[in-house]
PDB file of C-alpha atoms in Angstrom:
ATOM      1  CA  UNK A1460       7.147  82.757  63.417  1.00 38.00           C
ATOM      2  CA  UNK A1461       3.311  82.308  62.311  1.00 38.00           C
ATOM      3  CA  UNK A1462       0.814  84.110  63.423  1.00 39.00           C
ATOM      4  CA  UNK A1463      -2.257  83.096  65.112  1.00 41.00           C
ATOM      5  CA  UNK A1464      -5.314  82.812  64.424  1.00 44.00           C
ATOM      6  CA  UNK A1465      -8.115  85.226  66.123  1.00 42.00           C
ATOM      7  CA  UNK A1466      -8.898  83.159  69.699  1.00 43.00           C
ATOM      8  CA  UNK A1467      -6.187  80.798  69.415  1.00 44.00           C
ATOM      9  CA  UNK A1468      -3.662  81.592  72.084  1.00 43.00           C
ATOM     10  CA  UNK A1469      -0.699  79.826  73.307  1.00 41.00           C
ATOM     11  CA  UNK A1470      -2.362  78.643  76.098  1.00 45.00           C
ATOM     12  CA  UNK A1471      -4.961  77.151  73.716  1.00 47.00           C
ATOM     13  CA  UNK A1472      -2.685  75.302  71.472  1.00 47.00           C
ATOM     14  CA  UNK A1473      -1.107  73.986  74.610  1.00 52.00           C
ATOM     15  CA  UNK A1474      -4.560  72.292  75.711  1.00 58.00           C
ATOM     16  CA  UNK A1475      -4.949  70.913  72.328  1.00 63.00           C
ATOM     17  CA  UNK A1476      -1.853  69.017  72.359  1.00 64.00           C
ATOM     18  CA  UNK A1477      -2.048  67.885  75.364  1.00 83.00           C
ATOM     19  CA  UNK A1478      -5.661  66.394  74.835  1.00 84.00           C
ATOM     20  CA  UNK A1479      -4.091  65.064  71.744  1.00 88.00           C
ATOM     21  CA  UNK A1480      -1.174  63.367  73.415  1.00 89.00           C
ATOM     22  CA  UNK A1481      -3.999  62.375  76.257  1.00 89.00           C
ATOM     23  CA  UNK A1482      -5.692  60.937  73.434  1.00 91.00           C
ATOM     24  CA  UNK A1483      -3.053  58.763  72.060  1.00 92.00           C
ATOM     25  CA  UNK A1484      -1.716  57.520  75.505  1.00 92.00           C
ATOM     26  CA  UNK A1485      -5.189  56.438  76.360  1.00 92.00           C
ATOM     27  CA  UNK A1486      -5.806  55.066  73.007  1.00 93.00           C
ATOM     28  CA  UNK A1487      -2.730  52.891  73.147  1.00 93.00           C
ATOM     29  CA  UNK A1488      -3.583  52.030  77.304  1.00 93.00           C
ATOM     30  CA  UNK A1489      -6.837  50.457  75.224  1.00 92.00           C
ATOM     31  CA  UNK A1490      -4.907  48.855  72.343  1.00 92.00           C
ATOM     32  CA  UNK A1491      -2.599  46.582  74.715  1.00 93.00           C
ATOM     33  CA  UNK A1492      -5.488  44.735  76.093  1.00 92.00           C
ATOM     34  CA  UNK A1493      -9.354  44.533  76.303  1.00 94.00           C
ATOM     35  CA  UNK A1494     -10.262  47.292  79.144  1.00 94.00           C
ATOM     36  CA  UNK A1495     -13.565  48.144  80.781  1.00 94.00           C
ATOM     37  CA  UNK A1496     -14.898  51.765  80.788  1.00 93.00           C
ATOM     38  CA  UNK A1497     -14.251  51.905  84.727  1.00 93.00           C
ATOM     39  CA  UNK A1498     -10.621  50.831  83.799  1.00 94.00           C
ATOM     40  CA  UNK A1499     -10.269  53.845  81.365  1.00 93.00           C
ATOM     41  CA  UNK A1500     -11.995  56.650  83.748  1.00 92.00           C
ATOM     42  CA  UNK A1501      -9.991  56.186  86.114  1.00 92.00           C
ATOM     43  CA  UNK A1502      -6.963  56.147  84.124  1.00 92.00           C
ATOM     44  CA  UNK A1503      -8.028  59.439  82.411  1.00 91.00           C
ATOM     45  CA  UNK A1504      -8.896  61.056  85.943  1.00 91.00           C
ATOM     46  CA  UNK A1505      -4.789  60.755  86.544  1.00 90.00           C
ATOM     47  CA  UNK A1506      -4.194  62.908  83.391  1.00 87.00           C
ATOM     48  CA  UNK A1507      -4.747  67.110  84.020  1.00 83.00           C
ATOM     49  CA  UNK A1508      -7.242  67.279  81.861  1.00 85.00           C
ATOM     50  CA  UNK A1509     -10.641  68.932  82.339  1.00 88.00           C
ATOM     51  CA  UNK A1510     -13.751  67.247  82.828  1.00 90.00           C
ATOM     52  CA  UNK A1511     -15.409  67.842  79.162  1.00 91.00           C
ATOM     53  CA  UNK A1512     -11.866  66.809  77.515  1.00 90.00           C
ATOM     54  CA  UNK A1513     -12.122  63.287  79.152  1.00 90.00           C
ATOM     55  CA  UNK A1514     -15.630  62.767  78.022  1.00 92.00           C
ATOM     56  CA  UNK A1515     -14.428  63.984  74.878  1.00 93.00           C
ATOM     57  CA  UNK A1516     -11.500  61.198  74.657  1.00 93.00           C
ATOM     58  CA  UNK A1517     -14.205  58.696  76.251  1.00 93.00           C
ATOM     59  CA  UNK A1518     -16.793  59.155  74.056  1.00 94.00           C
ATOM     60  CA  UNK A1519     -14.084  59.067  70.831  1.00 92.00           C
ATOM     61  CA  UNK A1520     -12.491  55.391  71.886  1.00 93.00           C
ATOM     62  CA  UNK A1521     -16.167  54.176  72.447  1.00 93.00           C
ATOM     63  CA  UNK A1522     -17.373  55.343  68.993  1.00 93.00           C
ATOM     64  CA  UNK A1523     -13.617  53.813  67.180  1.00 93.00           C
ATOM     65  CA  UNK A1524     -14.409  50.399  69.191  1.00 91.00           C
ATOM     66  CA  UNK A1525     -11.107  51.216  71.428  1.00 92.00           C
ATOM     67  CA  UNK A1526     -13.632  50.422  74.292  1.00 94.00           C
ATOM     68  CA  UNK A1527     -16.374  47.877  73.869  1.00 94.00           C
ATOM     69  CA  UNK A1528     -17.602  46.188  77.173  1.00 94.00           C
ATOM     70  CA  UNK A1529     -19.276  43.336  75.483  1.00 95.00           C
ATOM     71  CA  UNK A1530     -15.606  42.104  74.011  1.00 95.00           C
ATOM     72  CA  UNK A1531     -14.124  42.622  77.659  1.00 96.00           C
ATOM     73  CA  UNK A1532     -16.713  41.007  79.702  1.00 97.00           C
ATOM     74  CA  UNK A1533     -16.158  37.796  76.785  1.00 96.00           C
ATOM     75  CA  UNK A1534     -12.049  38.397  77.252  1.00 96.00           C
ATOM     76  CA  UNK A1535     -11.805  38.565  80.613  1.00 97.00           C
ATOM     77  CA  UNK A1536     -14.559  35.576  81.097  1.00 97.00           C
ATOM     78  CA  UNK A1537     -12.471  33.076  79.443  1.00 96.00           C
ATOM     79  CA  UNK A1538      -9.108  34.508  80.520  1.00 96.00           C
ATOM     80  CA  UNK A1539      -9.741  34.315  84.333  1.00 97.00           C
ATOM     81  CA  UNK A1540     -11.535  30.675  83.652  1.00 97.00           C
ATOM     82  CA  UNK A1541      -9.124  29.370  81.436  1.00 96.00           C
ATOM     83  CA  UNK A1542      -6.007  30.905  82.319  1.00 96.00           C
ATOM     84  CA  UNK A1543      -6.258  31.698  86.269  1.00 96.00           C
ATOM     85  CA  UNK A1544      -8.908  28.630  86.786  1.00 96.00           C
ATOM     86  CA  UNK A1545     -11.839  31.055  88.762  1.00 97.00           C
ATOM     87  CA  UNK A1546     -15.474  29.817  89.203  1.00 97.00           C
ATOM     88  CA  UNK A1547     -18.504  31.526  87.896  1.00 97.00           C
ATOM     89  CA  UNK A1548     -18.574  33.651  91.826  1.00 97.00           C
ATOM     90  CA  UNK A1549     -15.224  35.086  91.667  1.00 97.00           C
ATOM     91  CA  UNK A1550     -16.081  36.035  88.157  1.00 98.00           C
ATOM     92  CA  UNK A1551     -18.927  38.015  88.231  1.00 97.00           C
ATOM     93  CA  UNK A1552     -17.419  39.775  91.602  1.00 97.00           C
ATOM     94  CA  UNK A1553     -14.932  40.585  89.636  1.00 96.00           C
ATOM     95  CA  UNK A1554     -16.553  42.164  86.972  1.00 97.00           C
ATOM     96  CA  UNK A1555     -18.984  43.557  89.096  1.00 96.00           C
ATOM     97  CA  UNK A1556     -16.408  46.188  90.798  1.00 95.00           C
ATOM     98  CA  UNK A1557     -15.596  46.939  86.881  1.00 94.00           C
ATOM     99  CA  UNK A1558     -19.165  48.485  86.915  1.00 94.00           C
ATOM    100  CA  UNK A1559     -20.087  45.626  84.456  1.00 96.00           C
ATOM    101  CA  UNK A1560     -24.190  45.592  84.029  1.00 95.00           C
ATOM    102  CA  UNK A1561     -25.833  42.527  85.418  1.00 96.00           C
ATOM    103  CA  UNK A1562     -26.823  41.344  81.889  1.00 97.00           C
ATOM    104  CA  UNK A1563     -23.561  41.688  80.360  1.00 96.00           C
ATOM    105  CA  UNK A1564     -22.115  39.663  83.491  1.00 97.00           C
ATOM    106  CA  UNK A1565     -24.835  36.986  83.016  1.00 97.00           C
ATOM    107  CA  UNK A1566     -24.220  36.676  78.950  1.00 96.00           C
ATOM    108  CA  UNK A1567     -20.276  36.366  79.886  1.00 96.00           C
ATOM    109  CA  UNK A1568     -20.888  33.395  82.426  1.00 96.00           C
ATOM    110  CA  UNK A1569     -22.845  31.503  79.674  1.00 96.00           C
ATOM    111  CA  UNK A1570     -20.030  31.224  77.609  1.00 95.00           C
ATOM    112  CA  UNK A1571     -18.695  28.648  80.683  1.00 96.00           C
ATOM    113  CA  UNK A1572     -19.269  24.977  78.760  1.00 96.00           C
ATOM    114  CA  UNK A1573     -20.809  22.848  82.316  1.00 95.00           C
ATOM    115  CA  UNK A1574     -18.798  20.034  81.333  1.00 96.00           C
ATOM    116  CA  UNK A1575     -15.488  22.065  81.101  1.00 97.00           C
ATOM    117  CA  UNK A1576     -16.288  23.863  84.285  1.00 97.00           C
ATOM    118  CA  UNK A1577     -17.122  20.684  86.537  1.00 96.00           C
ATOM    119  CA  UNK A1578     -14.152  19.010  85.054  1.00 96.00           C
ATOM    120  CA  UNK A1579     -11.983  22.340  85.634  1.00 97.00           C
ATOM    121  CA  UNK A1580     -13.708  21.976  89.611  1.00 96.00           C
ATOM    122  CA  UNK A1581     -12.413  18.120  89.382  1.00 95.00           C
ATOM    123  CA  UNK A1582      -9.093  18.155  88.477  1.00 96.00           C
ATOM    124  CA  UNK A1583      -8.420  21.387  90.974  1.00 96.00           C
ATOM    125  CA  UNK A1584     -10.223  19.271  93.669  1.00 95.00           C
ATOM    126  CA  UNK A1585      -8.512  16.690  93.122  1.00 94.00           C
ATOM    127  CA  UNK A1586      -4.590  18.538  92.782  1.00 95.00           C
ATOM    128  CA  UNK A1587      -5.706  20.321  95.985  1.00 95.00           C
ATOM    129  CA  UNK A1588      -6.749  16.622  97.760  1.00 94.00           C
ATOM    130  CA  UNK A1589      -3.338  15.542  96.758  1.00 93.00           C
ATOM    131  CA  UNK A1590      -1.600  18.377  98.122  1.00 94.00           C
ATOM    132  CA  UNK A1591      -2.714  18.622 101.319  1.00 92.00           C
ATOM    133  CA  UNK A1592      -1.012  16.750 103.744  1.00 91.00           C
ATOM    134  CA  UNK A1593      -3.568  16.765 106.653  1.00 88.00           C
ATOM    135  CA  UNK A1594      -4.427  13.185 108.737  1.00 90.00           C
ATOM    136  CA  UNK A1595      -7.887  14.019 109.848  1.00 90.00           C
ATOM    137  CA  UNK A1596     -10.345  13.782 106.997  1.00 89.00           C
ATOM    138  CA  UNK A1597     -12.371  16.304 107.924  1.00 90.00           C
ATOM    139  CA  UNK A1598      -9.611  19.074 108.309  1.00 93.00           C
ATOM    140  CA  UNK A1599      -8.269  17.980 104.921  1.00 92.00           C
ATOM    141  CA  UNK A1600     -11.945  18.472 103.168  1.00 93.00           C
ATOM    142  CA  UNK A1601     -12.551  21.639 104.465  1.00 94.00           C
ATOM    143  CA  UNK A1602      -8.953  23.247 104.075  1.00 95.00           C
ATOM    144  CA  UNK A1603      -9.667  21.972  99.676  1.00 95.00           C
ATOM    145  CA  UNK A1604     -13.125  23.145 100.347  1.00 96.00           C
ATOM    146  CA  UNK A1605     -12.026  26.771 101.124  1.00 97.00           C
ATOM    147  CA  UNK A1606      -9.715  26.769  98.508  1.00 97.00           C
ATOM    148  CA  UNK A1607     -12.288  26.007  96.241  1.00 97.00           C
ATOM    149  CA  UNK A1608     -14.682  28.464  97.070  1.00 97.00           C
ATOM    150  CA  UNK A1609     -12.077  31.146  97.473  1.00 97.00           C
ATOM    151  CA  UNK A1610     -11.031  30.581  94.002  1.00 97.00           C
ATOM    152  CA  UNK A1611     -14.865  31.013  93.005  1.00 97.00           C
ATOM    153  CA  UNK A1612     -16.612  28.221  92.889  1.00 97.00           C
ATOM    154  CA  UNK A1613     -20.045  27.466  94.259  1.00 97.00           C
ATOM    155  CA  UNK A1614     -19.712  25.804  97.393  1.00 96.00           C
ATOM    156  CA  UNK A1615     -23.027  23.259  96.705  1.00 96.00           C
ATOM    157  CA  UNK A1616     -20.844  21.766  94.112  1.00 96.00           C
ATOM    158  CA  UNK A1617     -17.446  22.448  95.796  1.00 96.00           C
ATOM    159  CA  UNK A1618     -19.323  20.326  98.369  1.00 94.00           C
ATOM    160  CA  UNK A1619     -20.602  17.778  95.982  1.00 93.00           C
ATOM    161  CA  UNK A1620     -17.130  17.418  94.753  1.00 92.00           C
ATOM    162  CA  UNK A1621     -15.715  16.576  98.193  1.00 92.00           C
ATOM    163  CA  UNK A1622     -17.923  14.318  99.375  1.00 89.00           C
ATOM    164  CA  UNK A1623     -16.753  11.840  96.507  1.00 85.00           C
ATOM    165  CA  UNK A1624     -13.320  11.988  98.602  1.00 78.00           C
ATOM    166  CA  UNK A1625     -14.421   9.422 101.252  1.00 63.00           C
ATOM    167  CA  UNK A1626     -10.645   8.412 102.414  1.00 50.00           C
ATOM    168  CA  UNK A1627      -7.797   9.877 102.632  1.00 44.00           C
ATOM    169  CA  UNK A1628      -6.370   7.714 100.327  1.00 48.00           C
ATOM    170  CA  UNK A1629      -8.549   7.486  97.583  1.00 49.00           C
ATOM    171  CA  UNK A1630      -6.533   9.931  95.302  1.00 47.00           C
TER     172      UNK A1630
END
């Protein structure tokens, strides 16, 4: 059995490892995907650890690029638009409960090409026209206009979109 060290008790050792296994769970919670720092508080407020330990860990996974909020807002941008088909509103709400800054949010929404996006708009408008089995014109534009705007886009072009639907049978 060693001996320790003068100030270095048990209980001390036991704090160190588990900061250290803190450490490497939240490292590896960052290494699976692109996380914001909101994401990775409040997964290191679950984890008995005191307050100066989690800045510690924080401040460590921001300095090894574990954490960068620049690649998120750019991962989750194009994942949500390309993958999950959100407009540019759903978007930045989104990343605006993630305590993303306004000018992060705003240089993440310019990576949306226009033409992609208003052909993205289209071909949703028009799978959602199709769809919806609804006799009365008017019911049948608003219940695709809803869906459109609930899935984020802006309703002046949501709008725009729809009023190129003059029948019913047109698509």
């Amino acid at each position: 059995m060693s001996v320790p060290e003068k100030g270095n008790s048990v209980s001390g050792s036991k704090k160190n490892n588990s900061y250290s296994k803190a450490l490497k769970k939240i490292a590896a919670y960052c290494a699976y995907q692109e996380r914001a720092i909101s994401e990775v508080v409040t997964k290191l407020d679950e984890i008995d650890l005191e307050e100066d330990e989690k800045e510690k860990i924080l401040q460590n996974l921001i300095e090894q690029d574990f954490i960068n909020e620049q690649r998120f807002v750019r991962s989750f941008v194009k994942g949500r638009f390309n993958l999950k088909r959100w407009g540019r509103v759903r978007i930045r709400q989104e990343l605006k409960m993630r305590g993303i800054s306004d000018q992060l949010v705003q240089e993440g929404l310019e990576l949306l090409q226009p033409e992609e996006y208003h052909d993205t708009l289209l071909h949703l408008a028009e799978r959602k026209w199709k769809l919806t089995h609804e006799s009365d014109l008017y019911k049948k534009k608003s219940k695709v206009g809803r869906f459109l705007i609930f899935r984020g886009f802006e309703s002046d072009l949501v709008w725009e979109i729809l009023e190129q639907f003059k029948t019913k049978d047109e698509l």
